[in-house]
Every structure is written in structure tokens, then in C-alpha cells.
């Protein structure tokens, strides 16, 4: 397994191999990433994992500085799970040689809703770095987790609209036994917060069951969730929304493919999760 830091070395390696599957990450790998890598390895004979904490997608006051940089242990985790061909781990100067990234990829208005409403510019930062990584790695297929459902939708839209020659494969959310979606941010939770955090999945499941049983008053379902989380001491509840799973627009009562999305802060840690509903 090679660890490559420079774009030129990565490009030189790329010329020597056939089909490549790609998993972009910001490192601090957990079981969720491992399942993305496992899926990727089944999709192509060669696999690249990138590890880069992308300043451009963090807003002011977000956790860019405290985001764990754990390349050595990430490489060990990947190796312990059978390895990949290449870990691409550029530093900031390599990926952003211009102090200000002058050309960026601007996603459409849907990227300003849900998480985008609370993290202005976030998806522009994601779309920009993913475009750069796609251009560098030149993979045939890339895996993205459904945990970041809006990110997945933004990337799928970008690839379709800009004719990027890559296939995007969505991968199901990995969960702890109590339902908590696996996330690098779970590591910030105290023991007490960790015990409370699966409440998000509890409500997603409760709402899903209600919808499957015929409930169509999505805003009432959301209000019940918000009231319960507030009563249990959750701080900012950014959103609880039922949306059309394909367009991410607010769900109509006739829509059959839905996704319930939630984002809320417990202590200082913002957690997101979602659950699809197919009627
Ligand atoms: O999901 C992530 O870890 C990041 O948003 C990504 C796709 C690696 C871009 O920095």
C-alpha cells in the first residue's frame, strides 16, 4: 500500500493501472469508512482512498482546527482491513496552492437548504474539493455514504450536470448497535451524550413507521420530534424534515420515495442522520 502526498506522483501511478474505485475521506476513519472501502474494493481492481481535511467546507467557528488529523492510525486501520492500492494524502499547499481558491464549484439552490442553511458555503467547499480530487484521481467509480445524504445528492447532481465521467455509488449508513450513525464526530461526545445520541435514530424510525402506516402530516411528526429532543436537553435542533428522496424538495403527500433528515446539536457536537422511506 502506497501513501502518496503529491499530485504528480498520484498521476504517474494512475497511468500504470486500469479501473480505479475511489473513496474520498477527511480521515479519522471508523467502521463507516471501512464499509465504504469494502464496497469500493468490490467495484474495481484498484482502490484509492484520499485523506484531506478540507478547510473550504468548514465555516467560521466550525471544528476545522479540532478535526483530528490521524494519518498514521488511519493507514493502520486501512492496512488491518486488507489495505488499498493508494492512500492519497496531500497537504493544503499541494491541493490549494493559491491562498484563495479562485475557481469554485457552485451547487444549485438545494445546497442552501437543510445543512446548507446552517453551514453557508459548505457544499460549495465539498463540490470544489471533490471536483479537484476527481480530476486528480481519475477514478471510474466513487463511493459516498448515505449518512451525508445531502452531500451525496449534491455530488450526484454535479456529476450529472457537469458530465463528470465517474459513477457514484451510494453506500448505506453504518450504525452502532443502538442505532447511532457512525461518524467521526461521535468521538467528541461525552459518555452521557453518547448514551443520549441514538435518540435521533429513535425518532427517525418512529417517523418512518408512522409514514409507512399512512401518516402524511410530516410537519406534525417533526414537531413531536423537536419537542421531545428539546425536553431532553438537546440544544440547537437545526432541522427535522421529510423530503423527496430524489430531489430533496419538501415531500408532497403523493411522493413515494422519501427521506427523513435530522440535524441537531448535543453539547457542542452537531450530529446529522437520515432514514429513507419507500412507500
Ligand atoms: O464526507 C467527507 O468526508 C467530505 O465531505 C469529503 C467528501 C471527503 C470532501 O471533503
Coordinates of C-alpha atoms and ligand atoms in Angstrom, one line a residue:
X1 CA 0.0 0.0 0.0
X2 CA 1.5 3.3 -1.1
X3 CA 0.9 6.6 0.7
X4 CA 1.2 9.3 -1.8
X5 CA 1.3 13.0 -0.9
X6 CA 1.9 14.7 -4.3
X7 CA -0.4 15.1 -7.2
X8 CA 2.3 14.3 -9.8
X9 CA 3.2 11.0 -8.1
X10 CA -0.5 10.1 -7.9
X11 CA -1.0 10.9 -11.6
X12 CA 2.1 8.9 -12.5
X13 CA 0.8 5.9 -10.6
X14 CA -2.7 6.3 -12.1
X15 CA -1.2 5.9 -15.6
X16 CA 0.1 2.4 -14.7
X17 CA -3.2 0.8 -13.7
X18 CA -6.7 0.1 -15.1
X19 CA -10.0 0.6 -13.4
X20 CA -9.9 2.5 -10.1
X21 CA -12.5 2.9 -7.4
X22 CA -12.2 5.9 -5.1
X23 CA -13.3 6.8 -1.6
X24 CA -12.7 10.4 -0.6
X25 CA -12.5 11.0 3.2
X26 CA -11.3 13.5 5.7
X27 CA -9.6 10.8 7.7
X28 CA -10.2 9.9 11.3
X29 CA -11.6 6.6 9.9
X30 CA -14.2 4.5 11.6
X31 CA -16.3 1.4 10.7
X32 CA -18.4 3.5 8.3
X33 CA -15.4 4.4 6.2
X34 CA -14.3 0.8 6.2
X35 CA -17.6 -0.3 4.8
X36 CA -17.2 2.3 2.0
X37 CA -13.7 0.9 1.3
X38 CA -15.0 -2.6 1.2
X39 CA -17.7 -1.7 -1.3
X40 CA -15.1 0.2 -3.4
X41 CA -12.8 -2.8 -3.5
X42 CA -15.5 -4.9 -5.0
X43 CA -16.2 -2.4 -7.7
X44 CA -12.7 -2.2 -9.4
X45 CA -9.4 -3.9 -9.3
X46 CA -7.6 -0.9 -7.8
X47 CA -8.7 1.4 -4.9
X48 CA -7.6 4.9 -3.8
X49 CA -8.6 6.4 -0.5
X50 CA -8.0 10.1 -0.1
X51 CA -7.4 11.7 3.3
X52 CA -7.7 15.5 3.3
X53 CA -9.3 17.8 5.8
X54 CA -10.8 20.4 3.5
X55 CA -10.7 23.9 5.0
X56 CA -13.0 25.1 2.3
X57 CA -16.0 23.2 3.6
X58 CA -15.8 24.4 7.2
X59 CA -17.5 27.6 8.2
X60 CA -16.2 30.1 10.7
X61 CA -16.4 28.7 14.3
X62 CA -16.8 25.2 13.0
X63 CA -14.4 22.4 14.0
X64 CA -11.7 22.7 11.3
X65 CA -9.0 23.2 13.9
X66 CA -10.1 20.4 16.2
X67 CA -10.8 18.0 13.4
X68 CA -8.5 15.0 14.2
X69 CA -5.6 14.5 11.8
X70 CA -4.7 10.8 12.3
X71 CA -2.9 9.7 9.1
X72 CA -0.8 7.1 10.8
X73 CA -3.6 5.3 12.6
X74 CA -5.9 5.7 9.5
X75 CA -3.3 4.0 7.4
X76 CA -3.0 1.2 10.0
X77 CA -6.8 0.8 10.1
X78 CA -6.9 0.5 6.3
X79 CA -4.0 -2.0 6.3
X80 CA -5.7 -4.0 9.0
X81 CA -8.7 -4.2 6.8
X82 CA -6.9 -5.6 3.8
X83 CA -5.3 -2.4 2.5
X84 CA -5.9 -0.4 -0.6
X85 CA -3.5 0.4 -3.5
X86 CA -3.0 4.0 -2.6
X87 CA -3.8 6.4 0.2
X88 CA -3.7 9.9 -1.3
X89 CA -2.9 12.4 1.5
X90 CA -1.9 15.8 0.1
X91 CA -1.2 18.7 2.3
X92 CA -3.0 22.1 2.0
X93 CA -0.2 23.6 -0.1
X94 CA -0.4 20.7 -2.6
X95 CA -4.2 20.9 -3.0
X96 CA -4.7 24.6 -2.6
X97 CA -1.5 26.2 -3.9
X98 CA -3.4 29.5 -4.3
X99 CA -4.1 31.1 -1.0
X100 CA -7.6 31.8 -2.2
X101 CA -9.2 29.2 -4.3
X102 CA -10.4 31.5 -7.1
X103 CA -12.4 29.0 -9.1
X104 CA -15.0 27.1 -7.2
X105 CA -17.9 24.8 -8.0
X106 CA -21.2 26.4 -7.1
X107 CA -24.0 23.9 -6.4
X108 CA -27.7 24.9 -7.1
X109 CA -30.1 26.3 -4.5
X110 CA -30.9 22.9 -2.9
X111 CA -27.4 23.1 -1.4
X112 CA -28.6 26.2 0.6
X113 CA -31.4 24.3 2.3
X114 CA -31.1 21.7 5.2
X115 CA -27.4 21.6 6.2
X116 CA -26.6 24.3 3.7
X117 CA -28.9 26.8 5.5
X118 CA -26.8 26.3 8.7
X119 CA -23.4 26.0 7.0
X120 CA -23.3 28.6 4.3
X121 CA -20.8 27.7 1.6
X122 CA -20.3 24.2 3.0
X123 CA -21.5 22.4 -0.2
X124 CA -19.5 24.7 -2.4
X125 CA -16.4 23.7 -0.5
X126 CA -17.4 20.0 -0.8
X127 CA -18.2 20.2 -4.5
X128 CA -14.9 22.1 -5.2
X129 CA -12.7 19.7 -3.4
X130 CA -14.4 16.6 -4.8
X131 CA -14.1 18.0 -8.3
X132 CA -10.4 18.6 -7.7
X133 CA -10.0 15.0 -6.3
X134 CA -12.0 13.5 -9.2
X135 CA -9.7 15.4 -11.6
X136 CA -6.6 14.2 -9.9
X137 CA -7.5 10.5 -9.2
X138 CA -9.4 10.0 -12.5
X139 CA -11.3 7.1 -10.9
X140 CA -14.0 5.1 -12.7
X141 CA -16.3 4.9 -9.7
X142 CA -16.5 6.6 -6.3
X143 CA -18.3 5.6 -3.1
X144 CA -20.2 8.1 -0.9
X145 CA -22.1 7.3 2.3
X146 CA -25.8 7.9 2.6
X147 CA -25.2 9.2 6.1
X148 CA -24.3 12.6 4.4
X149 CA -27.4 12.3 2.2
X150 CA -27.4 15.9 1.0
X151 CA -23.7 15.7 0.2
X152 CA -24.4 12.6 -1.9
X153 CA -27.3 14.4 -3.7
X154 CA -25.0 17.4 -4.4
X155 CA -22.3 15.2 -5.8
X156 CA -24.7 13.1 -7.9
X157 CA -26.2 16.3 -9.3
X158 CA -22.8 17.8 -10.0
X159 CA -21.6 14.6 -11.8
X160 CA -24.7 14.5 -13.9
X161 CA -24.9 18.3 -14.8
X162 CA -21.1 18.7 -15.5
X163 CA -20.8 15.3 -17.3
X164 CA -18.0 14.1 -15.0
X165 CA -17.0 10.7 -16.2
X166 CA -17.4 8.8 -13.0
X167 CA -20.1 6.5 -11.5
X168 CA -21.3 7.4 -8.0
X169 CA -22.2 4.5 -5.7
X170 CA -24.2 5.3 -2.6
X171 CA -23.4 3.2 0.4
X172 CA -25.8 2.5 3.4
X173 CA -25.1 4.2 6.7
X174 CA -23.2 2.1 9.2
X175 CA -24.7 2.1 12.7
X176 CA -23.7 1.2 16.2
X177 CA -25.9 -1.5 17.8
X178 CA -28.0 1.2 19.5
X179 CA -28.7 2.8 16.1
X180 CA -26.3 5.8 16.3
X181 CA -25.0 6.5 12.8
X182 CA -21.2 6.1 12.7
X183 CA -19.4 9.4 12.4
X184 CA -16.0 10.9 13.2
X185 CA -17.9 13.4 15.3
X186 CA -19.1 10.7 17.7
X187 CA -15.6 10.8 19.2
X188 CA -16.4 14.3 20.6
X189 CA -19.3 13.0 22.7
X190 CA -19.1 12.6 26.5
X191 CA -20.3 9.2 27.8
X192 CA -23.6 10.8 28.8
X193 CA -24.1 12.4 25.4
X194 CA -23.1 9.2 23.6
X195 CA -25.9 7.4 25.6
X196 CA -28.4 10.0 24.5
X197 CA -27.3 10.4 20.9
X198 CA -29.3 7.4 19.5
X199 CA -32.4 9.4 20.2
X200 CA -32.0 10.8 16.7
X201 CA -32.3 7.3 15.2
X202 CA -35.2 6.5 17.5
X203 CA -37.2 9.5 16.1
X204 CA -36.2 8.7 12.5
X205 CA -37.5 5.2 13.0
X206 CA -40.6 6.4 14.8
X207 CA -41.4 8.9 11.9
X208 CA -40.7 6.2 9.3
X209 CA -43.1 3.8 10.9
X210 CA -45.8 6.4 11.2
X211 CA -45.4 7.4 7.5
X212 CA -45.5 3.7 6.4
X213 CA -48.7 3.4 8.4
X214 CA -50.3 6.2 6.4
X215 CA -49.4 9.4 8.3
X216 CA -48.9 12.3 5.8
X217 CA -48.7 15.3 8.3
X218 CA -44.9 15.5 8.1
X219 CA -44.7 18.7 10.0
X220 CA -46.6 17.3 13.0
X221 CA -44.3 14.3 13.1
X222 CA -41.3 16.7 13.0
X223 CA -42.8 18.9 15.8
X224 CA -43.2 15.9 18.0
X225 CA -39.5 15.0 17.5
X226 CA -38.4 18.6 18.2
X227 CA -40.5 18.8 21.4
X228 CA -39.0 15.6 22.7
X229 CA -35.4 16.5 21.9
X230 CA -35.8 19.9 23.5
X231 CA -37.3 18.4 26.6
X232 CA -34.3 16.0 26.8
X233 CA -31.8 18.9 26.7
X234 CA -30.8 18.9 23.0
X235 CA -29.6 22.4 22.2
X236 CA -29.9 23.6 18.6
X237 CA -32.2 21.4 16.5
X238 CA -31.4 22.7 13.1
X239 CA -34.0 20.7 11.2
X240 CA -36.2 17.7 11.2
X241 CA -37.6 17.4 7.6
X242 CA -39.3 14.8 5.4
X243 CA -38.2 15.4 1.8
X244 CA -38.5 13.8 -1.6
X245 CA -35.6 11.3 -1.7
X246 CA -34.6 12.2 -5.3
X247 CA -35.0 16.0 -5.4
X248 CA -34.6 16.8 -1.7
X249 CA -37.5 19.2 -2.2
X250 CA -40.2 19.2 0.6
X251 CA -42.2 16.0 0.4
X252 CA -45.6 16.1 -1.2
X253 CA -48.3 13.7 0.2
X254 CA -48.2 11.8 -3.2
X255 CA -44.4 11.2 -3.1
X256 CA -43.4 7.5 -2.7
X257 CA -39.6 7.8 -2.2
X258 CA -38.9 9.9 0.9
X259 CA -36.1 10.6 3.2
X260 CA -36.4 11.9 6.7
X261 CA -33.4 14.1 7.6
X262 CA -32.4 15.5 11.0
X263 CA -29.6 17.7 12.3
X264 CA -29.2 18.7 16.0
X265 CA -26.5 19.7 18.4
X266 CA -25.8 17.7 21.6
X267 CA -23.4 19.7 23.8
X268 CA -21.0 21.2 21.3
X269 CA -21.3 18.4 18.7
X270 CA -23.6 18.6 15.7
X271 CA -25.0 15.3 14.6
X272 CA -26.8 14.5 11.4
X273 CA -28.7 11.4 10.4
X274 CA -31.4 10.3 7.9
X275 CA -33.6 7.4 7.0
X276 CA -35.2 6.6 3.6
X277 CA -38.8 5.6 3.3
X278 CA -40.0 3.8 0.2
X279 CA -43.8 3.6 0.1
Ligands
LIG1 O1 -17.6 13.3 3.5 C1 -16.5 13.7 3.7 O2 -15.7 13.2 4.4 C2 -16.1 15.0 2.9 O3 -17.1 15.9 2.8 C3 -15.4 14.7 1.6 C4 -16.4 14.1 0.6 C5 -14.2 13.8 1.7 C6 -15.0 16.1 0.9 O4 -14.0 16.7 1.7

